[in-house]
XYZ file of C-alpha atoms in Angstrom:
558
model
C -0.210 -0.225 0.041
C 1.851 3.021 -1.311
C 1.772 6.741 -2.632
C 1.876 7.957 -5.225
C -0.113 5.803 -7.570
C 1.923 5.578 -10.758
C 5.386 4.917 -8.535
C 2.921 2.154 -6.998
C 2.455 0.183 -10.438
C 5.966 0.608 -11.533
C 7.150 -1.095 -8.886
C 4.793 -4.468 -9.378
C 5.703 -6.881 -6.869
C 3.651 -9.030 -1.928
C 2.096 -9.555 -0.395
C 0.589 -9.610 1.343
C 0.306 -7.637 1.943
C 2.143 -4.579 1.942
C 2.770 -1.754 2.315
C 2.367 2.131 -0.289
C -0.482 5.052 0.542
C -3.291 5.523 -1.945
C -3.338 8.874 -3.801
C -6.077 9.784 -6.587
C -5.180 10.378 -9.208
C -4.864 14.300 -10.193
C -8.124 15.798 -12.128
C -7.534 16.849 -15.572
C -8.908 20.216 -16.205
C -8.386 20.313 -19.839
C -8.202 17.351 -22.386
C -4.226 17.365 -23.819
C -3.852 17.010 -27.940
C -3.283 13.779 -29.000
C -0.144 12.924 -30.179
C 0.583 12.232 -33.550
C -0.912 9.288 -34.979
C 1.469 6.600 -36.509
C 1.697 4.976 -39.769
C -0.872 2.048 -38.538
C -3.373 4.905 -37.149
C -3.708 7.336 -40.384
C -4.507 4.352 -42.704
C -7.223 1.852 -40.108
C -8.211 -1.244 -42.128
C -10.916 -0.882 -44.265
C -14.417 -2.308 -43.102
C -17.788 -1.266 -42.166
C -17.742 0.827 -38.578
C -21.455 -0.195 -38.070
C -20.116 -3.139 -35.836
C -17.035 -4.429 -34.314
C -14.995 -6.348 -36.537
C -14.798 -10.216 -36.294
C -12.289 -13.123 -36.346
C -12.295 -16.638 -38.025
C -13.035 -19.350 -34.881
C -9.138 -20.200 -33.505
C -7.410 -18.017 -35.757
C -4.648 -16.239 -34.481
C -4.598 -12.762 -36.401
C -2.653 -9.346 -35.182
C -5.339 -7.395 -32.639
C -8.045 -6.120 -34.678
C -8.242 -2.364 -35.130
C -10.881 0.538 -36.852
C -11.948 3.420 -36.549
C -15.363 3.376 -33.895
C -18.091 5.535 -32.606
C -18.950 6.358 -28.925
C -21.983 4.316 -29.637
C -20.129 1.082 -30.590
C -17.837 1.062 -27.724
C -18.559 -2.190 -25.216
C -16.966 -4.264 -22.774
C -13.383 -5.064 -24.005
C -12.929 -2.479 -26.441
C -9.028 -1.186 -25.886
C -8.986 2.464 -26.762
C -6.187 5.455 -25.412
C -8.079 7.147 -22.454
C -5.775 10.630 -21.290
C -3.784 9.804 -18.551
C -1.820 12.506 -16.360
C -1.292 14.664 -19.343
C -0.591 11.666 -21.690
C -2.454 9.515 -23.849
C -2.555 5.735 -22.788
C -3.817 2.319 -24.070
C -6.417 1.011 -21.545
C -9.228 -1.402 -21.424
C -13.012 -1.109 -21.106
C -14.399 -2.432 -17.993
C -17.498 -1.374 -17.380
C -19.677 1.098 -19.113
C -22.566 3.158 -17.558
C -25.029 5.858 -17.815
C -24.112 8.571 -15.030
C -27.029 11.845 -15.334
C -27.426 11.276 -18.980
C -23.988 11.313 -19.827
C -22.044 7.773 -20.836
C -19.097 6.930 -18.166
C -16.608 4.233 -18.684
C -14.865 1.641 -16.030
C -11.350 1.954 -17.110
C -7.890 -0.384 -16.867
C -4.300 1.002 -18.473
C -2.133 -1.627 -20.176
C 1.159 -2.265 -18.009
C -0.748 -0.847 -14.856
C -1.638 -2.336 -11.623
C -5.019 -2.261 -11.234
C -5.509 -0.038 -7.905
C -4.995 2.906 -10.659
C -8.201 2.007 -12.545
C -11.283 4.663 -12.676
C -13.935 5.930 -14.000
C -13.715 8.408 -17.060
C -16.236 10.190 -18.804
C -16.276 10.072 -22.430
C -14.041 13.731 -23.624
C -11.270 11.553 -22.402
C -11.416 9.278 -24.651
C -9.746 9.691 -28.240
C -11.789 8.288 -30.787
C -9.884 9.383 -33.916
C -7.102 6.415 -33.334
C -8.482 3.518 -33.971
C -10.122 0.814 -31.325
C -8.915 -2.384 -30.885
C -11.719 -4.703 -30.266
C -11.903 -8.036 -28.020
C -10.716 -11.406 -29.096
C -13.964 -13.749 -29.846
C -13.691 -17.377 -27.074
C -11.527 -19.939 -28.205
C -13.923 -22.785 -29.337
C -13.713 -25.802 -26.597
C -12.121 -28.567 -27.859
C -14.632 -31.644 -28.537
C -13.128 -34.483 -26.500
C -11.800 -37.677 -29.557
C -13.609 -40.603 -29.628
C -12.696 -43.767 -28.789
C -12.143 -45.193 -32.119
C -9.386 -42.592 -32.676
C -7.694 -43.301 -29.366
C -7.685 -46.504 -30.380
C -6.534 -45.975 -33.819
C -3.584 -44.197 -32.304
C -2.378 -46.538 -30.164
C -2.463 -48.919 -32.616
C 0.516 -47.224 -34.727
C 2.579 -47.109 -32.004
C 5.220 -49.605 -31.843
C 6.121 -51.992 -28.463
C 9.402 -50.317 -28.168
C 7.900 -46.982 -27.533
C 4.930 -47.826 -25.363
C 7.407 -48.814 -22.934
C 9.277 -46.236 -23.350
C 6.298 -44.001 -22.599
C 5.291 -45.929 -20.091
C 8.437 -45.841 -17.856
C 8.477 -41.708 -18.230
C 5.235 -41.616 -17.709
C 5.631 -43.735 -14.054
C 8.028 -41.777 -12.037
C 6.638 -40.973 -9.030
C 6.427 -36.853 -8.218
C 7.290 -38.155 -4.750
C 11.023 -38.540 -6.054
C 11.120 -35.385 -8.031
C 9.962 -34.029 -5.109
C 12.277 -35.920 -2.628
C 15.362 -34.648 -4.889
C 14.876 -31.233 -4.586
C 14.652 -31.203 -1.133
C 18.003 -33.081 -0.785
C 19.445 -30.192 -2.974
C 17.933 -27.864 -0.689
C 19.082 -28.967 2.015
C 22.685 -29.684 0.708
C 22.828 -25.738 -0.132
C 21.685 -25.206 3.011
C 24.201 -26.906 5.109
C 27.361 -25.346 3.367
C 29.238 -23.390 5.995
C 30.565 -19.957 4.547
C 33.594 -17.957 5.711
C 32.984 -14.352 6.513
C 34.902 -12.172 4.234
C 35.288 -8.068 3.882
C 35.574 -6.788 0.577
C 38.064 -4.041 1.158
C 39.896 -3.976 -2.568
C 42.067 -6.595 -1.087
C 43.923 -8.508 -4.183
C 43.488 -11.645 -3.060
C 40.075 -11.726 -3.159
C 40.233 -10.619 -7.256
C 39.556 -14.396 -8.029
C 36.126 -14.409 -6.219
C 33.407 -14.789 -8.932
C 29.754 -14.723 -7.349
C 28.177 -18.162 -8.557
C 30.725 -19.874 -9.873
C 31.582 -23.418 -8.796
C 34.953 -25.562 -8.390
C 35.189 -26.035 -11.852
C 34.152 -22.924 -13.176
C 30.594 -23.213 -14.788
C 27.532 -21.284 -12.916
C 25.943 -22.249 -10.126
C 22.338 -22.762 -10.787
C 20.180 -21.391 -7.414
C 17.204 -23.126 -6.119
C 13.852 -20.657 -7.644
C 12.912 -19.245 -4.089
C 9.470 -19.569 -2.986
C 8.424 -15.782 -3.007
C 8.138 -15.606 -6.645
C 4.920 -13.246 -7.173
C 2.434 -13.669 -9.827
C 3.901 -11.219 -11.861
C 7.294 -12.757 -12.409
C 6.266 -16.281 -14.027
C 8.700 -15.392 -16.645
C 11.145 -16.397 -14.777
C 10.243 -19.833 -14.434
C 10.704 -22.300 -17.636
C 7.062 -23.175 -18.102
C 8.857 -25.702 -20.821
C 10.106 -27.960 -17.667
C 6.732 -28.143 -15.611
C 4.768 -31.339 -15.718
C 1.626 -32.066 -15.290
C 0.726 -34.438 -13.077
C -2.685 -37.014 -12.025
C -3.993 -37.260 -8.455
C -1.863 -41.110 -8.423
C 1.723 -39.001 -9.455
C 1.224 -40.618 -13.137
C 1.841 -38.344 -16.274
C -1.236 -37.902 -17.936
C -0.733 -38.908 -21.929
C -2.566 -36.299 -23.484
C -0.643 -33.100 -22.234
C -1.375 -29.723 -23.735
C 1.292 -26.875 -22.770
C -1.016 -24.175 -23.436
C -4.031 -25.974 -21.185
C -1.047 -26.488 -18.480
C -0.179 -22.832 -18.525
C -3.543 -21.662 -18.074
C -4.226 -23.662 -15.233
C -1.217 -22.342 -13.557
C -2.517 -18.806 -14.001
C -6.275 -19.328 -12.868
C -5.715 -21.612 -10.331
C -4.258 -22.000 -6.682
C -4.177 -19.079 -4.196
C -4.389 -16.277 -6.383
C -7.559 -17.429 -8.124
C -9.273 -14.242 -9.045
C -12.877 -13.994 -8.625
C -14.696 -15.128 -12.525
C -17.325 -12.318 -11.988
C -16.889 -9.521 -14.239
C -18.474 -7.524 -11.201
C -15.206 -8.031 -8.785
C -13.114 -6.604 -11.580
C -14.517 -3.331 -10.928
C -13.901 -1.179 -7.813
C -17.264 -0.806 -6.175
C -16.489 1.899 -3.713
C -15.119 5.455 -5.135
C -13.871 6.679 -1.259
C -14.289 5.201 2.450
C -14.547 7.157 5.702
C -12.203 5.313 8.101
C -12.267 7.343 11.889
C -10.340 11.542 10.457
C -9.469 9.654 7.200
C -11.143 9.636 3.820
C -9.496 6.821 1.498
C -9.343 5.539 -1.838
C -10.121 1.979 -2.458
C -7.587 -0.071 -4.767
C -10.105 -2.677 -5.419
C -13.230 -4.772 -4.935
C -14.555 -5.990 -1.709
C -17.935 -7.721 -1.520
C -19.560 -5.481 1.155
C -23.094 -5.900 0.948
C -24.217 -4.956 -2.563
C -27.419 -2.312 -1.220
C -24.676 0.043 -0.042
C -22.724 0.267 -3.303
C -25.728 2.746 -4.338
C -23.742 5.253 -2.508
C -20.094 5.983 -3.904
C -18.823 6.513 -0.066
C -18.909 3.885 2.570
C -18.866 4.747 6.412
C -16.931 2.485 8.414
C -16.280 2.728 12.613
C -12.806 2.733 13.024
C -13.313 0.309 16.091
C -15.519 -1.776 15.354
C -15.366 -2.022 11.909
C -19.234 -1.655 11.547
C -19.736 -1.128 8.067
C -22.731 1.735 6.604
C -23.615 3.080 3.631
C -25.432 6.592 5.288
C -24.016 9.024 7.099
C -26.610 9.877 9.348
C -26.614 6.039 10.155
C -23.062 6.033 11.096
C -23.488 8.989 13.295
C -25.750 7.112 15.550
C -23.600 4.180 15.699
C -21.075 6.353 16.806
C -22.906 7.641 19.668
C -23.598 3.947 20.569
C -20.292 2.315 20.059
C -18.143 1.938 23.181
C -15.583 -0.068 22.250
C -12.514 1.541 22.027
C -9.881 -1.228 21.360
C -9.047 -4.344 19.157
C -11.585 -7.501 21.207
C -8.509 -9.455 22.039
C -5.646 -9.502 24.262
C -3.152 -6.771 23.834
C 0.385 -8.513 24.378
C 2.680 -5.625 23.391
C 3.035 -2.143 24.640
C 5.685 1.229 24.351
C 5.607 4.237 23.463
C 4.498 4.122 20.363
C 2.436 1.012 19.244
C 0.176 -1.835 21.025
C -0.458 -4.629 19.617
C -3.381 -6.869 20.154
C -4.028 -11.024 19.553
C -7.372 -11.516 18.626
C -8.647 -15.038 17.681
C -10.989 -15.626 14.569
C -13.248 -17.817 16.243
C -14.175 -16.039 19.638
C -14.665 -12.656 17.866
C -16.010 -13.828 14.030
C -17.778 -10.743 13.226
C -15.126 -8.161 14.072
C -12.406 -10.223 12.013
C -14.854 -10.770 8.902
C -14.934 -6.554 9.328
C -11.292 -6.884 9.057
C -11.137 -9.384 6.203
C -13.493 -6.829 4.518
C -11.538 -3.508 4.831
C -8.483 -5.317 4.115
C -9.854 -6.309 0.630
C -9.743 -2.750 -0.517
C -6.798 -2.824 -0.423
C -5.582 -6.737 -1.396
C -6.225 -7.600 -4.702
C -5.101 -11.544 -4.173
C -7.031 -12.185 -0.941
C -9.939 -14.801 -0.915
C -10.644 -15.275 2.444
C -12.955 -12.927 4.259
C -15.446 -15.203 5.961
C -13.901 -18.471 7.421
C -11.868 -16.804 10.016
C -12.077 -19.391 12.819
C -8.687 -21.112 11.343
C -6.419 -17.999 11.996
C -5.202 -15.271 14.653
C -5.364 -11.709 13.835
C -2.669 -9.557 15.427
C -3.549 -5.531 15.048
C -1.248 -2.359 15.593
C -2.755 0.431 17.066
C -1.984 4.089 18.148
C -3.080 5.175 21.318
C -4.471 8.767 21.962
C -6.850 10.164 24.215
C -9.958 8.804 22.099
C -8.701 5.045 21.700
C -6.518 2.688 20.014
C -6.334 3.624 16.001
C -6.358 1.021 13.827
C -2.298 0.787 11.815
C -2.098 -2.174 10.334
C -2.712 -5.867 11.050
C -1.447 -9.897 9.811
C -3.139 -12.846 10.049
C -1.509 -16.424 10.859
C -3.007 -19.790 11.041
C -3.166 -21.672 13.885
C -1.950 -25.038 12.757
C 0.183 -24.205 9.429
C 1.926 -27.329 8.068
C 4.419 -25.236 6.005
C 5.879 -23.586 9.134
C 4.082 -19.862 7.725
C 4.352 -17.194 10.459
C 2.038 -14.460 8.069
C -0.761 -15.485 6.207
C -1.905 -12.011 5.059
C -0.384 -8.885 6.380
C -1.518 -5.359 5.649
C -0.852 -1.632 6.392
C -4.113 0.964 5.767
C -2.625 3.663 3.710
C -2.741 6.489 5.652
C 0.259 5.189 7.666
C 1.792 3.559 4.578
C 5.579 5.234 4.403
C 6.081 5.702 7.783
C 7.851 2.341 9.060
C 4.888 1.006 9.979
C 5.122 -2.221 7.850
C 8.478 -3.140 8.849
C 6.815 -3.384 12.423
C 4.768 -5.721 11.295
C 6.969 -8.081 9.859
C 9.628 -7.644 12.592
C 6.804 -8.327 15.505
C 5.966 -11.494 13.346
C 9.158 -12.782 13.774
C 9.601 -12.226 17.273
C 6.677 -14.372 17.761
C 8.766 -17.087 15.419
C 11.347 -17.007 18.194
C 9.211 -17.388 21.335
C 7.978 -20.061 19.563
C 11.726 -20.998 18.748
C 10.531 -22.015 15.455
C 11.978 -20.433 11.740
C 9.054 -18.409 10.020
C 8.326 -17.513 6.596
C 5.647 -15.628 5.297
C 2.698 -17.071 2.553
C 3.422 -17.645 -0.731
C 2.854 -16.096 -3.299
C 3.375 -12.670 -1.445
C 1.693 -9.263 -3.339
C 3.785 -7.384 -5.299
C 3.977 -4.622 -2.433
C 4.349 -7.170 0.357
C 7.440 -8.659 -1.758
C 9.260 -5.452 -1.809
C 8.510 -5.034 1.896
C 9.743 -7.927 2.567
C 12.561 -8.381 0.593
C 14.188 -4.787 1.928
C 13.390 -6.063 5.705
C 15.545 -9.743 4.779
C 18.611 -7.244 3.394
C 18.541 -4.802 6.584
C 18.030 -7.849 8.977
C 21.222 -10.037 7.098
C 23.185 -6.650 6.914
C 23.011 -5.469 10.414
C 23.945 -8.882 11.247
C 26.586 -9.947 9.267
C 28.161 -5.997 9.615
C 27.734 -5.803 13.851
C 31.326 -5.391 15.012
C 30.097 -6.116 18.743
C 29.598 -10.010 17.142
C 33.156 -10.370 15.751
C 32.592 -13.698 14.179
C 34.469 -14.759 11.321
C 32.403 -18.093 10.261
C 29.215 -18.569 10.175
C 26.308 -20.645 8.703
C 23.362 -20.112 6.605
C 21.733 -22.169 9.519
C 23.255 -19.967 11.928
C 21.538 -16.783 10.254
C 18.955 -18.351 10.586
C 18.351 -19.284 13.951
C 19.474 -15.702 14.997
C 16.979 -14.200 12.940
C 13.654 -16.894 12.905
C 14.222 -16.562 8.967
C 13.802 -19.654 6.607
C 17.465 -21.301 5.371
C 15.984 -20.745 1.975
C 15.131 -17.065 2.612
C 18.200 -16.436 4.005
C 19.987 -18.088 1.061
C 17.680 -15.766 -1.892
C 18.654 -12.744 -0.201
C 22.222 -13.251 -0.053
C 22.149 -14.160 -3.630
C 20.488 -11.438 -4.676
C 22.964 -8.776 -2.461
C 25.218 -10.682 -4.484
C 26.941 -11.275 -1.582
C 27.722 -15.255 -1.930
C 30.383 -16.335 -3.470
C 32.779 -19.302 -4.387
C 36.822 -19.322 -3.665
C 38.594 -22.068 -3.486
C 36.222 -24.767 -2.628
C 34.215 -23.177 -0.481
C 31.086 -21.055 -0.628
C 32.164 -17.356 1.302
C 29.953 -14.442 2.794
C 31.445 -11.129 1.182
C 30.840 -7.547 2.794
C 31.377 -5.749 -0.347
C 31.978 -1.981 -0.094
C 28.565 -1.467 -1.299
C 27.086 -3.142 1.089
C 28.836 -1.760 4.304
C 27.848 2.092 3.087
C 24.943 0.732 3.192
C 25.029 -0.129 6.754
C 25.729 3.732 7.428
C 22.765 4.967 5.683
C 20.519 2.350 7.486
C 22.235 3.751 11.252
C 21.878 7.237 10.447
C 18.072 6.242 9.662
C 15.176 7.139 12.262
C 13.989 4.097 12.041
C 11.201 2.266 14.546
C 12.165 -0.839 16.386
C 10.770 -3.217 18.710
C 11.599 -4.115 22.584
C 11.394 -7.444 22.869
C 11.346 -7.525 26.627
C 7.752 -5.729 26.477
C 6.117 -8.335 24.957
C 4.168 -10.731 27.142
C 2.778 -13.441 25.595
C 3.123 -17.396 25.382
C 2.506 -19.484 22.277
C -0.965 -20.842 22.128
C -2.000 -24.423 22.253
C -4.944 -25.230 21.049
C -6.766 -28.695 21.679
C -8.044 -30.848 18.516
C -11.450 -29.745 19.370
C -10.476 -26.625 19.124
C -8.948 -26.834 15.859
C -12.005 -28.300 14.797
C -13.393 -25.877 12.191
C -16.641 -27.910 10.524
C -19.062 -25.488 12.078
């Protein structure tokens, strides 16, 4: 969650959650002159303009362009729209009539969804060709049994034998090999070396093996949905429920399955693509939401949503909200206060005991988290809320949720800092608190993957700062260390530590062993960190014991 919106869109990395401030895009007083038309724009394809051009089903022709009128535009068209004193290509997601004039909800190409907005007709440049949506691909008819038999009859016995041997490789073997490779890297001992221009270190090469070949690194688990181009999809093999590779395998179908399944699944309904509130009144702050949130549809008739900052109840009318504020007696989150210092406090809330409050919290966070899907079933989670105190009570700053029992040992499921408190250091404070809880539990923790775009930025910055401060601490006087020792001190997983060292180009190979090299650039960065005024937690003020749940308390089928 960040500011301004244009900077957030270019960064494109979370989380979970994370952490920038939202600013409304500046209003345009006068429509700027469109840039000169290109050769393609000056000579649009000929054809009738009475209807959108069509494409034969299954064809892979380039995008269809043609001049269109305002009445011919429909959902899915891509047009040029005035944005920040320039023209950009945007897709029409919704078309409505407001006060007798058409308004269009647009998504700008190569921009984050948080910049989507309603625009009026004068901001559209219809002198340029409009790109029409492609028709849906026809579904493939299932192959008949006769064709399968004829295909199998052409296979030779040797080919069938090879196919069976290749297809019956259990997935567990490949997974075990991957884990073994990862453990092999985790247990490497590395020497701690300072790169001060010593010619003795001139032979160091980052990321190489003892024979000079490039060192292959294990892909990090915190790859964002936008970073899928870093993975080789040709090497990804689909698996069936019994661990066997299916015979009829389509690469296009597998890629489409990866994009539309898992925790990154988006709401298939078109209504979820359109932001349903223009502004939210939260306490003394008026916030512009970023994404759709499944609040009751009757509240969407008004552009503003009123939310109580203490009990998180929501209202569509200012009179109803004012009547509620007179009656509301809550002044802090309904949980146990487990940490307090002169700046912030932390409360622990059980989702099973405070279902209504936690559901309202999830609905609020969905306004600023695109990939968040949980907002109803809150029983399996604990919520840790950070607040600021004044004479009126505890004001919510941010929170993170955590599974009561996590098979993958995740210490954070979802993390959010409200936009009005972003870029003030509270995001790293939330992350730091999650690792303090992991230290109390005696476990290594990591956030749930994949992270959101801004969440990934925040975690990478936190991991880098923590590891650099640890290794460059002169009071420790450590000559050698290992990846596991760093993970134990920081409560980070070895995968996160190894990934951060590789990202900072600090892990090098020299004379048969891996070493961590503190370069001059890293040392200069540490000096800048020491000059910053950073918010820090005092572990001595944390009054908390890891909760223990009985099997009956972990049954959530109610």
